[in-house]
mmCIF file of C-alpha atoms and ligand atoms in Angstrom:
data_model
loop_
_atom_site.group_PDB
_atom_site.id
_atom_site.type_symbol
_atom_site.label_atom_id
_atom_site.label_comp_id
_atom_site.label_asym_id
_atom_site.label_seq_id
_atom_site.Cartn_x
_atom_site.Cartn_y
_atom_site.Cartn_z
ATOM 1 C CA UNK E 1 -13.071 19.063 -8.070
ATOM 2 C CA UNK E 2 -12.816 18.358 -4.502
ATOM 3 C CA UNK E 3 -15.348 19.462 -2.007
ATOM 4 C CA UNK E 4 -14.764 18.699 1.866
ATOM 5 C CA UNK E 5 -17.961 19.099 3.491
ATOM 6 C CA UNK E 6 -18.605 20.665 7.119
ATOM 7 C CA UNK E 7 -18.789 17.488 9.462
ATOM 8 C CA UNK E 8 -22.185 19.180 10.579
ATOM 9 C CA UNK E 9 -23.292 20.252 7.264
ATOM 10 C CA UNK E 10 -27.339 19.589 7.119
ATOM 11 C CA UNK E 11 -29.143 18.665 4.484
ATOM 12 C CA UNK E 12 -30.624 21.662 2.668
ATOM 13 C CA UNK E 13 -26.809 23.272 2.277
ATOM 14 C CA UNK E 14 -25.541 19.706 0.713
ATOM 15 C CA UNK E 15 -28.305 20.002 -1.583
ATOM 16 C CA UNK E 16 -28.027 23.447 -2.790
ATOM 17 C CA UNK E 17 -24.233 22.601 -3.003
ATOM 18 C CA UNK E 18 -25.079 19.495 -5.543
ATOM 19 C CA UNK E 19 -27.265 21.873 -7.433
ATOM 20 C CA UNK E 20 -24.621 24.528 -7.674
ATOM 21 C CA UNK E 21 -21.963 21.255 -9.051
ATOM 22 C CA UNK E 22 -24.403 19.649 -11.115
ATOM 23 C CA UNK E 23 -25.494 23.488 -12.695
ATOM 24 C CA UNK E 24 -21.944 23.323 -13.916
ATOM 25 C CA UNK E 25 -22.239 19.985 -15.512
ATOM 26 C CA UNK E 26 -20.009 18.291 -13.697
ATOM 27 C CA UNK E 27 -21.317 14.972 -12.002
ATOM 28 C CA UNK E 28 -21.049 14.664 -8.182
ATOM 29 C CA UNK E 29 -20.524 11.936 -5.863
ATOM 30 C CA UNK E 30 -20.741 12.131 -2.910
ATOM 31 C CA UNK E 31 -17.993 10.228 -0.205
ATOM 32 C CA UNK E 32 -18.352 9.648 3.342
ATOM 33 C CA UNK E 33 -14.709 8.153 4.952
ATOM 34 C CA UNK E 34 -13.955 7.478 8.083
ATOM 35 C CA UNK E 35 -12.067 10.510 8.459
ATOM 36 C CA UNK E 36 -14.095 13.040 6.657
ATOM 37 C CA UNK E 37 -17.327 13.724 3.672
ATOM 38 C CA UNK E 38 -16.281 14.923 0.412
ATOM 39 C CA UNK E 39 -18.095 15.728 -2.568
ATOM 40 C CA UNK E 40 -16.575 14.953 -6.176
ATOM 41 C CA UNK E 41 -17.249 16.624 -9.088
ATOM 42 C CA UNK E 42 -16.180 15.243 -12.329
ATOM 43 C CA UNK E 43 -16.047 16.716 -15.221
ATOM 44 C CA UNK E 44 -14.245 19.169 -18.152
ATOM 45 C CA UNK E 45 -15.608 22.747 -18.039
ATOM 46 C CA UNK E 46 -13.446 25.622 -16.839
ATOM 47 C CA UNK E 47 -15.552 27.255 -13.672
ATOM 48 C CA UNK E 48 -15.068 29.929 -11.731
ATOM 49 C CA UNK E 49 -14.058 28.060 -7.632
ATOM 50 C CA UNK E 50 -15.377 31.459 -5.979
ATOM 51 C CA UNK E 51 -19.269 30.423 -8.054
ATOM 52 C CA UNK E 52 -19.304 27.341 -5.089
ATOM 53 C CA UNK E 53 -16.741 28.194 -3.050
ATOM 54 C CA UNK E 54 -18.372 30.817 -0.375
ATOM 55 C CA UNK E 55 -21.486 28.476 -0.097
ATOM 56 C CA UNK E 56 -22.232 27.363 3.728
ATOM 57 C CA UNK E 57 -21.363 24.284 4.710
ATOM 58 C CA UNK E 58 -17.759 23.916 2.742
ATOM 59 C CA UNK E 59 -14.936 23.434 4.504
ATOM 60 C CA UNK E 60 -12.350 23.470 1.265
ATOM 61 C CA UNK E 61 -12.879 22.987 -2.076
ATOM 62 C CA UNK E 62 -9.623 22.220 -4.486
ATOM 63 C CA UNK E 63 -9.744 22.325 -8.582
ATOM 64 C CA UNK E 64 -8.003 18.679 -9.120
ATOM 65 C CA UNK E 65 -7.906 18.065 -13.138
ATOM 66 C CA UNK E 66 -6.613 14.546 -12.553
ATOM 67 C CA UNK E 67 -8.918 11.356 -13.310
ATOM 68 C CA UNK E 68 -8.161 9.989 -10.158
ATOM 69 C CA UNK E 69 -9.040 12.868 -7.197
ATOM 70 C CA UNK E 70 -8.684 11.830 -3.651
ATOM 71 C CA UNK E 71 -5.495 10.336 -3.948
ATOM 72 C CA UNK E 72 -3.846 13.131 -5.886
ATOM 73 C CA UNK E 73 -1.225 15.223 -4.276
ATOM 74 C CA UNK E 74 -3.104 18.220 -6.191
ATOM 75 C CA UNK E 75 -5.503 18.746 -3.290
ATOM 76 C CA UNK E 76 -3.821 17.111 -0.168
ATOM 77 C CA UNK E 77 -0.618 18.461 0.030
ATOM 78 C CA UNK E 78 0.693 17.537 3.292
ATOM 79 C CA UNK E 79 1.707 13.353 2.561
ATOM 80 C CA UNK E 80 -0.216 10.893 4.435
ATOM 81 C CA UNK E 81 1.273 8.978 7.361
ATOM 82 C CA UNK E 82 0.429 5.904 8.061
ATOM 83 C CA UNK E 83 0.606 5.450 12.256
ATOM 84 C CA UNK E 84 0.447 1.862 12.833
ATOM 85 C CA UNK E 85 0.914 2.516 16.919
ATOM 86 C CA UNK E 86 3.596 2.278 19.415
ATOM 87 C CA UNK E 87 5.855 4.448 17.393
ATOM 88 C CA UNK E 88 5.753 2.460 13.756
ATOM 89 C CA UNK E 89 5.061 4.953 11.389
ATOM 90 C CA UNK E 90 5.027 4.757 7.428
ATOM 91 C CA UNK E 91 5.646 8.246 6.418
ATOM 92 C CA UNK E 92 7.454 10.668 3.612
ATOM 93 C CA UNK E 93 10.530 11.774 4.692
ATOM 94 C CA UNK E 94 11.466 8.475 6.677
ATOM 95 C CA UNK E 95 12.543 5.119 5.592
ATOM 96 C CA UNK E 96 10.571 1.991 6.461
ATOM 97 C CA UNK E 97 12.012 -1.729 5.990
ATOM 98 C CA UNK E 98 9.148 -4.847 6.155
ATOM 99 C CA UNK E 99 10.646 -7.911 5.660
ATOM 100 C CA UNK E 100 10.168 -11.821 6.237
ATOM 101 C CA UNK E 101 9.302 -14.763 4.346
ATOM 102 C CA UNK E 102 6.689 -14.719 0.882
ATOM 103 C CA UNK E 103 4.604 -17.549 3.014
ATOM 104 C CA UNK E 104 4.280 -18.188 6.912
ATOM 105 C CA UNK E 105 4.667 -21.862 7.238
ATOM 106 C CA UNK E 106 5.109 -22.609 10.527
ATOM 107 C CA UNK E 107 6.032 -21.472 14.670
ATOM 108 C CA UNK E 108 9.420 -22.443 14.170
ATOM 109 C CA UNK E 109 9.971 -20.074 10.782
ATOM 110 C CA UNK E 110 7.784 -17.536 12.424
ATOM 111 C CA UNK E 111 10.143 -17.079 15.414
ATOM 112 C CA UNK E 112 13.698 -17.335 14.098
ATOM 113 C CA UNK E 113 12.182 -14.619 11.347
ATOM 114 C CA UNK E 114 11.414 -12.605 14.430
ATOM 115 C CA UNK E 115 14.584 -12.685 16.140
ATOM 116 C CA UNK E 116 16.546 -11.916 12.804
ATOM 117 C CA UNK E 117 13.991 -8.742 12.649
ATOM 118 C CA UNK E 118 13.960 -7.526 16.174
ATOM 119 C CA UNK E 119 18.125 -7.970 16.209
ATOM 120 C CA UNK E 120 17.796 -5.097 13.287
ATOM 121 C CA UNK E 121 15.271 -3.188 14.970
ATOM 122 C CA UNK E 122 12.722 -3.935 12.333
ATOM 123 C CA UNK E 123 9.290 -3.750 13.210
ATOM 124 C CA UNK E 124 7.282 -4.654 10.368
ATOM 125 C CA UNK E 125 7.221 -8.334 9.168
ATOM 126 C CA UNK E 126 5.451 -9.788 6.340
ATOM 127 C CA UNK E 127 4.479 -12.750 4.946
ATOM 128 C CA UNK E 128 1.315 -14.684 3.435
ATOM 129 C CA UNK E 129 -1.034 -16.969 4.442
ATOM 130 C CA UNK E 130 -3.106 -16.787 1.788
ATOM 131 C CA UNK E 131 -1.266 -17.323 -1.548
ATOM 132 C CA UNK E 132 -1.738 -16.627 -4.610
ATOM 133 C CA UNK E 133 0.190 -19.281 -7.267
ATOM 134 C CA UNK E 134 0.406 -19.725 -10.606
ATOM 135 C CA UNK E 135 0.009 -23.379 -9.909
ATOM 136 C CA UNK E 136 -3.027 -25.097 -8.310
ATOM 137 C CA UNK E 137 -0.634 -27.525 -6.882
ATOM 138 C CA UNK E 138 1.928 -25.309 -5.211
ATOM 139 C CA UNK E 139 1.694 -24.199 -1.554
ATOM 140 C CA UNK E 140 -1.161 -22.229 -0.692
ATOM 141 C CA UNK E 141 -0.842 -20.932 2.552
ATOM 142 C CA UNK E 142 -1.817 -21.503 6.207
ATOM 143 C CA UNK E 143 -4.284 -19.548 6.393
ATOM 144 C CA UNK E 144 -6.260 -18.078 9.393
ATOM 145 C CA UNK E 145 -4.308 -20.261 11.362
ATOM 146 C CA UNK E 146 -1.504 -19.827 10.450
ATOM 147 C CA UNK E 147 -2.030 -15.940 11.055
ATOM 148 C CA UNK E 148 -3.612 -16.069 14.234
ATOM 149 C CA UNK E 149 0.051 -18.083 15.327
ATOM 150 C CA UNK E 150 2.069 -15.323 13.342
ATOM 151 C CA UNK E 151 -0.142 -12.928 15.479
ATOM 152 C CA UNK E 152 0.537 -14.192 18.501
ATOM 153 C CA UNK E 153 4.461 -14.577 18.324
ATOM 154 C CA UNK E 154 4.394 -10.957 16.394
ATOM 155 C CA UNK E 155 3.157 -8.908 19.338
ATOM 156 C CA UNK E 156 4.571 -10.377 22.380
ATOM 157 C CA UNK E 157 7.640 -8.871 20.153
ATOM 158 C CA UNK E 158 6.252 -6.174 18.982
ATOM 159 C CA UNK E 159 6.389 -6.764 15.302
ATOM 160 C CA UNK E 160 3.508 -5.309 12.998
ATOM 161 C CA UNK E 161 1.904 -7.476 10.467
ATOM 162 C CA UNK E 162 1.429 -7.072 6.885
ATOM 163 C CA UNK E 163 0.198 -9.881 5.054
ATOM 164 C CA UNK E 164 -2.328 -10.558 1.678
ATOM 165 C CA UNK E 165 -5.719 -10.431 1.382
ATOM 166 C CA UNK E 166 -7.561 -12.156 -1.202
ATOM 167 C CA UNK E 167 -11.117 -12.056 -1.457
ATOM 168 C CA UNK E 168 -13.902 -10.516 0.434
ATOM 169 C CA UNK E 169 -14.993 -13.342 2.985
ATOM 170 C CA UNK E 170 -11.421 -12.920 4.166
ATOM 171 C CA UNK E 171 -11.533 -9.888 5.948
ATOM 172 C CA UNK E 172 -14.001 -10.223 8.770
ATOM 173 C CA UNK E 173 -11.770 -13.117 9.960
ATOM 174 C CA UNK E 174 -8.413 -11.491 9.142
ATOM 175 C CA UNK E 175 -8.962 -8.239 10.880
ATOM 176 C CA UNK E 176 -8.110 -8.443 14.633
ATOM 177 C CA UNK E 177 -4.948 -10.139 13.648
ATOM 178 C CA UNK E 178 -3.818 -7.733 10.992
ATOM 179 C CA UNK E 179 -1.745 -4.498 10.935
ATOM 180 C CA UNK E 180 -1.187 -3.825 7.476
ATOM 181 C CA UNK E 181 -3.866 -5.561 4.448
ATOM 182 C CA UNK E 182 -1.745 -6.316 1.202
ATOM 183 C CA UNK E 183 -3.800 -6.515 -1.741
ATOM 184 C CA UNK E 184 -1.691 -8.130 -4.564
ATOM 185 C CA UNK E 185 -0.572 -7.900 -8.019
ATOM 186 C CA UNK E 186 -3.519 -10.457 -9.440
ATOM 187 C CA UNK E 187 -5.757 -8.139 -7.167
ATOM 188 C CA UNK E 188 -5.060 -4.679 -8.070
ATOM 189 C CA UNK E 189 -7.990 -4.430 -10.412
ATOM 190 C CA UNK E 190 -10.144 -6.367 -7.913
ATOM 191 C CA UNK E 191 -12.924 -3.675 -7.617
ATOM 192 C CA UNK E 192 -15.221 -5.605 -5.387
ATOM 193 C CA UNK E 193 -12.414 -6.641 -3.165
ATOM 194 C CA UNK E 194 -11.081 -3.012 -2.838
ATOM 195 C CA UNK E 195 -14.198 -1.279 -1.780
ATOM 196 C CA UNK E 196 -15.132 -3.725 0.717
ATOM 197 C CA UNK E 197 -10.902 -3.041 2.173
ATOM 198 C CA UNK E 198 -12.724 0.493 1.609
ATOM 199 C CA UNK E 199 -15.912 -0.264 3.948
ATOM 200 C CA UNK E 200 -15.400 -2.873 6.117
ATOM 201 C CA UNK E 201 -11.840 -2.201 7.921
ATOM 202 C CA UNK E 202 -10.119 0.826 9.597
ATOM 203 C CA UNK E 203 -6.752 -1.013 9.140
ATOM 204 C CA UNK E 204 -4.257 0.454 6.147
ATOM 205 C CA UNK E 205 -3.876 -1.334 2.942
ATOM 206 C CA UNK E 206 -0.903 -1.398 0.872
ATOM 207 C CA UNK E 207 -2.254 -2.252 -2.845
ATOM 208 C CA UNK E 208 0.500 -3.303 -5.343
ATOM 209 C CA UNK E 209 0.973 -2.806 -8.820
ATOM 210 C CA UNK E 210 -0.978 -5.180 -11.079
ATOM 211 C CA UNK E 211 0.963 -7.512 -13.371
ATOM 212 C CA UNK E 212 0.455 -5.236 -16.286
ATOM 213 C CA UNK E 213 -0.672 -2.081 -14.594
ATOM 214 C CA UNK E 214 0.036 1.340 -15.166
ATOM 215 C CA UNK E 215 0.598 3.738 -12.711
ATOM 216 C CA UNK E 216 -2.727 5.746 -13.440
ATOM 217 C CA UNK E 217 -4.288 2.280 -12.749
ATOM 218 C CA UNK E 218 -2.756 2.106 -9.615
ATOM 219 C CA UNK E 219 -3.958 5.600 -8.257
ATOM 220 C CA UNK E 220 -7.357 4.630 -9.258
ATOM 221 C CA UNK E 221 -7.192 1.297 -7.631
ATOM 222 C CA UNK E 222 -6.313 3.340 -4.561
ATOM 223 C CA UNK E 223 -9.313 5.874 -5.330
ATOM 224 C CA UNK E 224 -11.365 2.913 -5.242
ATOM 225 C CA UNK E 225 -10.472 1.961 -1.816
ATOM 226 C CA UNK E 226 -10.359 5.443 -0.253
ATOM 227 C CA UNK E 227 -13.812 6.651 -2.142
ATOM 228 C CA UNK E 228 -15.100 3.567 0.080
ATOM 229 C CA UNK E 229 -13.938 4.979 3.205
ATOM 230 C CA UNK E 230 -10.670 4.017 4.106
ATOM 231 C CA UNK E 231 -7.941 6.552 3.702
ATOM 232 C CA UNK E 232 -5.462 4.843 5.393
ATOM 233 C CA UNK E 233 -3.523 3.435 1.706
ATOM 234 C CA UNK E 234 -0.085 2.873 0.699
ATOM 235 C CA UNK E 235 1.384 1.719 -2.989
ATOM 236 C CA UNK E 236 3.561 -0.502 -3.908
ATOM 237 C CA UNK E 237 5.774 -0.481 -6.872
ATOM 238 C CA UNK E 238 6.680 -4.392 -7.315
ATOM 239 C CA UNK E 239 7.578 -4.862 -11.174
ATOM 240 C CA UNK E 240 5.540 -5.383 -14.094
ATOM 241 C CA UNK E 241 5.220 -7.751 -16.975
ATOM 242 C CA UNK E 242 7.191 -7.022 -19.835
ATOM 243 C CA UNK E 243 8.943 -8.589 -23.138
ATOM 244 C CA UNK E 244 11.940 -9.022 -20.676
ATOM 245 C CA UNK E 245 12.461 -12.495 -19.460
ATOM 246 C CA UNK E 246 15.887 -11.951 -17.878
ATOM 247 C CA UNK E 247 14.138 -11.418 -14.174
ATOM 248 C CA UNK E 248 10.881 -12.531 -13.417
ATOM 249 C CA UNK E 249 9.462 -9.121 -13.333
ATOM 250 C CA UNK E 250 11.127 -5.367 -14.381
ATOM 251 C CA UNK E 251 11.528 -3.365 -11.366
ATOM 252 C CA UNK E 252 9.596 0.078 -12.653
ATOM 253 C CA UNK E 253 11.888 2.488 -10.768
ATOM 254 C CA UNK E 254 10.592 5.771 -12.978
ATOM 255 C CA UNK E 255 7.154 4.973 -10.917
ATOM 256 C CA UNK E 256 8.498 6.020 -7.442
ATOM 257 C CA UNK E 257 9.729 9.422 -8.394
ATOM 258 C CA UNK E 258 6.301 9.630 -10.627
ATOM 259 C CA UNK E 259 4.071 8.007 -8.123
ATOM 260 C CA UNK E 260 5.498 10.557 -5.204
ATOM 261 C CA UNK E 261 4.542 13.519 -7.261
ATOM 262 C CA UNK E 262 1.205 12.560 -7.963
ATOM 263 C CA UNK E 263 0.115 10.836 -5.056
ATOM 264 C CA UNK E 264 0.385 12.050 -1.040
ATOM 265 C CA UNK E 265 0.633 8.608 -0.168
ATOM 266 C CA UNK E 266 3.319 6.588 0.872
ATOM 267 C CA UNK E 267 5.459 4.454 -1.490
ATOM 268 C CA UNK E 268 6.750 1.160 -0.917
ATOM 269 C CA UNK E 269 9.368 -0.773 -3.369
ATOM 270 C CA UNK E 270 9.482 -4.499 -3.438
ATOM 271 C CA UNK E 271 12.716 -5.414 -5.178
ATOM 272 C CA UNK E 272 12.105 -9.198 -4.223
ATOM 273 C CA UNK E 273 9.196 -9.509 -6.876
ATOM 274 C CA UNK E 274 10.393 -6.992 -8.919
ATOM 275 C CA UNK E 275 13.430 -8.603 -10.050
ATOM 276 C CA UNK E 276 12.748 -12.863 -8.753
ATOM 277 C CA UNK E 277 16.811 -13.240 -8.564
ATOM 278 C CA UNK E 278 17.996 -12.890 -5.192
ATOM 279 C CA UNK E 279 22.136 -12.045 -5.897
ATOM 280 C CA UNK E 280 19.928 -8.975 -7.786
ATOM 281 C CA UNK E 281 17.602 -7.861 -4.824
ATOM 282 C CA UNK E 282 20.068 -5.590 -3.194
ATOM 283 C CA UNK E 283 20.962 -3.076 -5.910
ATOM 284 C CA UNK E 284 17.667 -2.772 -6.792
ATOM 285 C CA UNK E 285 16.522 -2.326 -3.189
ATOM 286 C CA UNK E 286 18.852 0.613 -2.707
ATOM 287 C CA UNK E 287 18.229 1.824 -6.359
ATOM 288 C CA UNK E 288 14.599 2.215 -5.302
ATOM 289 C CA UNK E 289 15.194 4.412 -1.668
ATOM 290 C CA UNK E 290 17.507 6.967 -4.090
ATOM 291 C CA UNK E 291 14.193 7.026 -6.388
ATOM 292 C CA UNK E 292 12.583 8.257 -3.325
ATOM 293 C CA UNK E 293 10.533 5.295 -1.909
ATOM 294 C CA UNK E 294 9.544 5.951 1.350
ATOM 295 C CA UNK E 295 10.004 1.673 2.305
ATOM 296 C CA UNK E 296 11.015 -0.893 1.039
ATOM 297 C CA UNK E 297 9.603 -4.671 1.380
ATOM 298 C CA UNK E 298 11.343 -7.720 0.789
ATOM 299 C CA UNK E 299 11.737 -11.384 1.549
ATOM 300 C CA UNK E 300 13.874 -13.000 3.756
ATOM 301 C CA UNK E 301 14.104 -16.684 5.225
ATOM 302 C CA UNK E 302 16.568 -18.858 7.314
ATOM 303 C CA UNK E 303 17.006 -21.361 4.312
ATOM 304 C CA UNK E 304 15.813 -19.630 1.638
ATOM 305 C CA UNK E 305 16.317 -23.350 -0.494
ATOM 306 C CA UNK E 306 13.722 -24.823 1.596
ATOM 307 C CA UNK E 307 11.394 -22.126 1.718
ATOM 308 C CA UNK E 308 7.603 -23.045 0.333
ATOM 309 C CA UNK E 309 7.685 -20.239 -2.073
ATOM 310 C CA UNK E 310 9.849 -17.639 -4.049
ATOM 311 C CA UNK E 311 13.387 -19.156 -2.332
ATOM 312 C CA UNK E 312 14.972 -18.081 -5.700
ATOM 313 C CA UNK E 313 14.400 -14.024 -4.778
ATOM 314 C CA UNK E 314 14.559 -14.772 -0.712
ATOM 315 C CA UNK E 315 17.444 -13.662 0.759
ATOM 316 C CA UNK E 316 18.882 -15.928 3.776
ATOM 317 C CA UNK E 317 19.317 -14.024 7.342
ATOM 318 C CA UNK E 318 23.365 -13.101 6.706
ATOM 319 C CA UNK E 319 22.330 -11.633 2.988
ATOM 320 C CA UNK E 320 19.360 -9.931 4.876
ATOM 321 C CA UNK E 321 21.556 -8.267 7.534
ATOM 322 C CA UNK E 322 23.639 -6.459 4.726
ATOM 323 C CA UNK E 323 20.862 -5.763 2.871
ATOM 324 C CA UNK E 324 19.515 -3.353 5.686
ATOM 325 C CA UNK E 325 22.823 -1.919 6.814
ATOM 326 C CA UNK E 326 23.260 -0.964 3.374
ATOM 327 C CA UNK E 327 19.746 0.312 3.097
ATOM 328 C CA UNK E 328 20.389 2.510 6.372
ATOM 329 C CA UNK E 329 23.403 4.387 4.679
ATOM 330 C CA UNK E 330 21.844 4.775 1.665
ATOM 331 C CA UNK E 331 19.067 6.602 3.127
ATOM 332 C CA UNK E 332 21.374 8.380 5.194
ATOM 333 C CA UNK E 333 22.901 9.535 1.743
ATOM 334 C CA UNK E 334 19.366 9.945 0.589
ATOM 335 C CA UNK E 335 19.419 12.722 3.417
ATOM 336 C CA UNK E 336 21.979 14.375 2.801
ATOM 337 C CA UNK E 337 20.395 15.784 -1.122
HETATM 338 C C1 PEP N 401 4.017 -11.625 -2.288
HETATM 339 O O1 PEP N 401 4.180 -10.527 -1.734
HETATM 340 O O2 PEP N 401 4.522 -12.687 -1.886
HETATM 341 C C2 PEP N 401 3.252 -11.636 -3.564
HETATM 342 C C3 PEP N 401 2.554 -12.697 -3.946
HETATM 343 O O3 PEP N 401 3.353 -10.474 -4.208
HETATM 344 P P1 PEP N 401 2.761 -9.995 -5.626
HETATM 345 O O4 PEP N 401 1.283 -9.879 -5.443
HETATM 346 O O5 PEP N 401 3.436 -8.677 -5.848
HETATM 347 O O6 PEP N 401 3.145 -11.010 -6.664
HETATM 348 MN MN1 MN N 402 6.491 -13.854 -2.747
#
């Protein structure tokens, strides 16, 4: 169960209001986030909601039977929207496109990305300056850097950021500069990075799907981060590992469509990762918006051959420009159902 507390509740209600949960043998835990305090009752027994229900100091209490609770659609109905200010909104019933290179490497890059994006209208750029590779050797990223740069050319043109975090000591020094936190696939299951996303920032985070995740470990990845504090969350569906070796990942579409129904948050698709062959990233891109994704995020580079990571999946700026046309009439389509 869900309890939202009073914002003024004192102390003698919350505690006859734990009693009352923990007479019913559930276990309760109690969540303070920067938008509101919650109390979460787990457990299995069949209760009567009107037993807790009328007590002072509740502001709504919701019977959720899922594992995960606070991101569940079972209790919070209306979908969260993700405002990231002058007018850039993430939000159910819209379609968002975030797109630029898999790593910033350099002022040149940075701007021509810029002006392909801001000749589309698109307002939300990503890339990494911290990477994560398979090899110790590859690339690695700018880092801070190369993101205070990025931030610099980004909002004289009023481009948001989104762009991976990967461990703890990061954050502090990434915050002012960031817009959107991506926390990815070799993260997902990085508990002590995602509550500290959860305490220590006000700024969204879009966690993607781990390598081998499920979508239940995805919600609770997300649970993690908003049971920490931060509500502001988005998922994003960007493959997964299986006996296929075809494509470098295989794009999951049944987890939009599943993910929208059990979660009020915002979906994202990355086709880019999902499938790892660029001649392949457009179907899947528009596959994904008809499954109901509510973005999509891909990459995109001048000279995708010369790029310092994942140039096999980047599309180049001409490839990129049809990508989002077609994306724009196939949400249009999307519209019309
Ligand atoms: C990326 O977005 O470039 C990236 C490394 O993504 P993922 O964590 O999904 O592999
Ligand atoms: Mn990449």
């Amino acid at each position: 169960m869900i309890i939202q507390l009073e914002k003024d509740i004192n102390e003698a209600n919350k505690e006859s209001i734990f009693k009352q949960v923990k007479d019913l043998k559930y276990k309760a835990t109690e969540v303070k986030t920067q938008k509101g305090d919650y109390l979460i009752g787990t457990g299995k027994n069949d209760f009567d909601i009107r037993s807790i229900g009328h007590m002072e100091g509740i502001k709504d209490i919701h019977i959720v039977s899922d594992d995960y609770k606070l991101v569940s659609r079972k209790w919070k109905v209306k979908p969260t929207i993700i405002d990231l200010g002058d007018g850039v909104k993430i939000e159910e019933g819209g379609f968002r496109i975030m797109a630029g290179p898999c790593s910033i490497e350099g002022e040149e890059q940075i701007k021509k990305t810029i002006d392909h994006l801001k000749a589309q209208g698109i307002r939300i750029m990503r890339g990494g300056v911290y990477k994560p590779r398979s090899s110790p050797y590859s690339f690695r990223g700018l880092g801070i850097d190369g993101l205070k740069l990025w931030y610099d050319l980004a909002k004289e043109a009023g481009i948001k950021i989104v762009t991976e975090v990967m461990q703890v000591s990061q954050i502090a020094e990434m915050d002012p500069y960031v817009d959107v936190y991506q926390v990815g696939a070799r993260n997902t299951q990085n508990f002590n990075l995602l509550d500290e996303l959860g305490k220590n920032t006000d700024k969204p985070v879009m966690i993607k799907r781990g390598i081998s995740g499920t979508i239940d470990e995805l919600l609770y990845s997300a649970e993690y981060v908003f049971s920490a504090g931060n509500e502001r969350l988005l998922l994003c569906e960007r493959g997964i590992r299986t006996y296929e070796n075809a494509t470098r990942n295989t794009m999951d579409l049944n987890a939009i469509p599943v993910l929208k129904e059990k979660t009020h948050l915002p979906v994202i698709a990355d086709p880019s990762h999902g499938i790892g062959i660029r001649h392949h990233v457009e179907p899947i891109a528009l596959a994904s918006i008809m499954a109901g994704a509510d973005g999509v995020i891909y990459e995109t580079h001048e000279k995708p051959e010369e790029a310092y990571s994942d140039g096999q999946q980047t599309l180049n700026f001409e490839e990129s420009n049809k990508l989002i046309d077609r994306m724009r009439k196939t949400f249009e389509l999307r519209q019309t159902f």
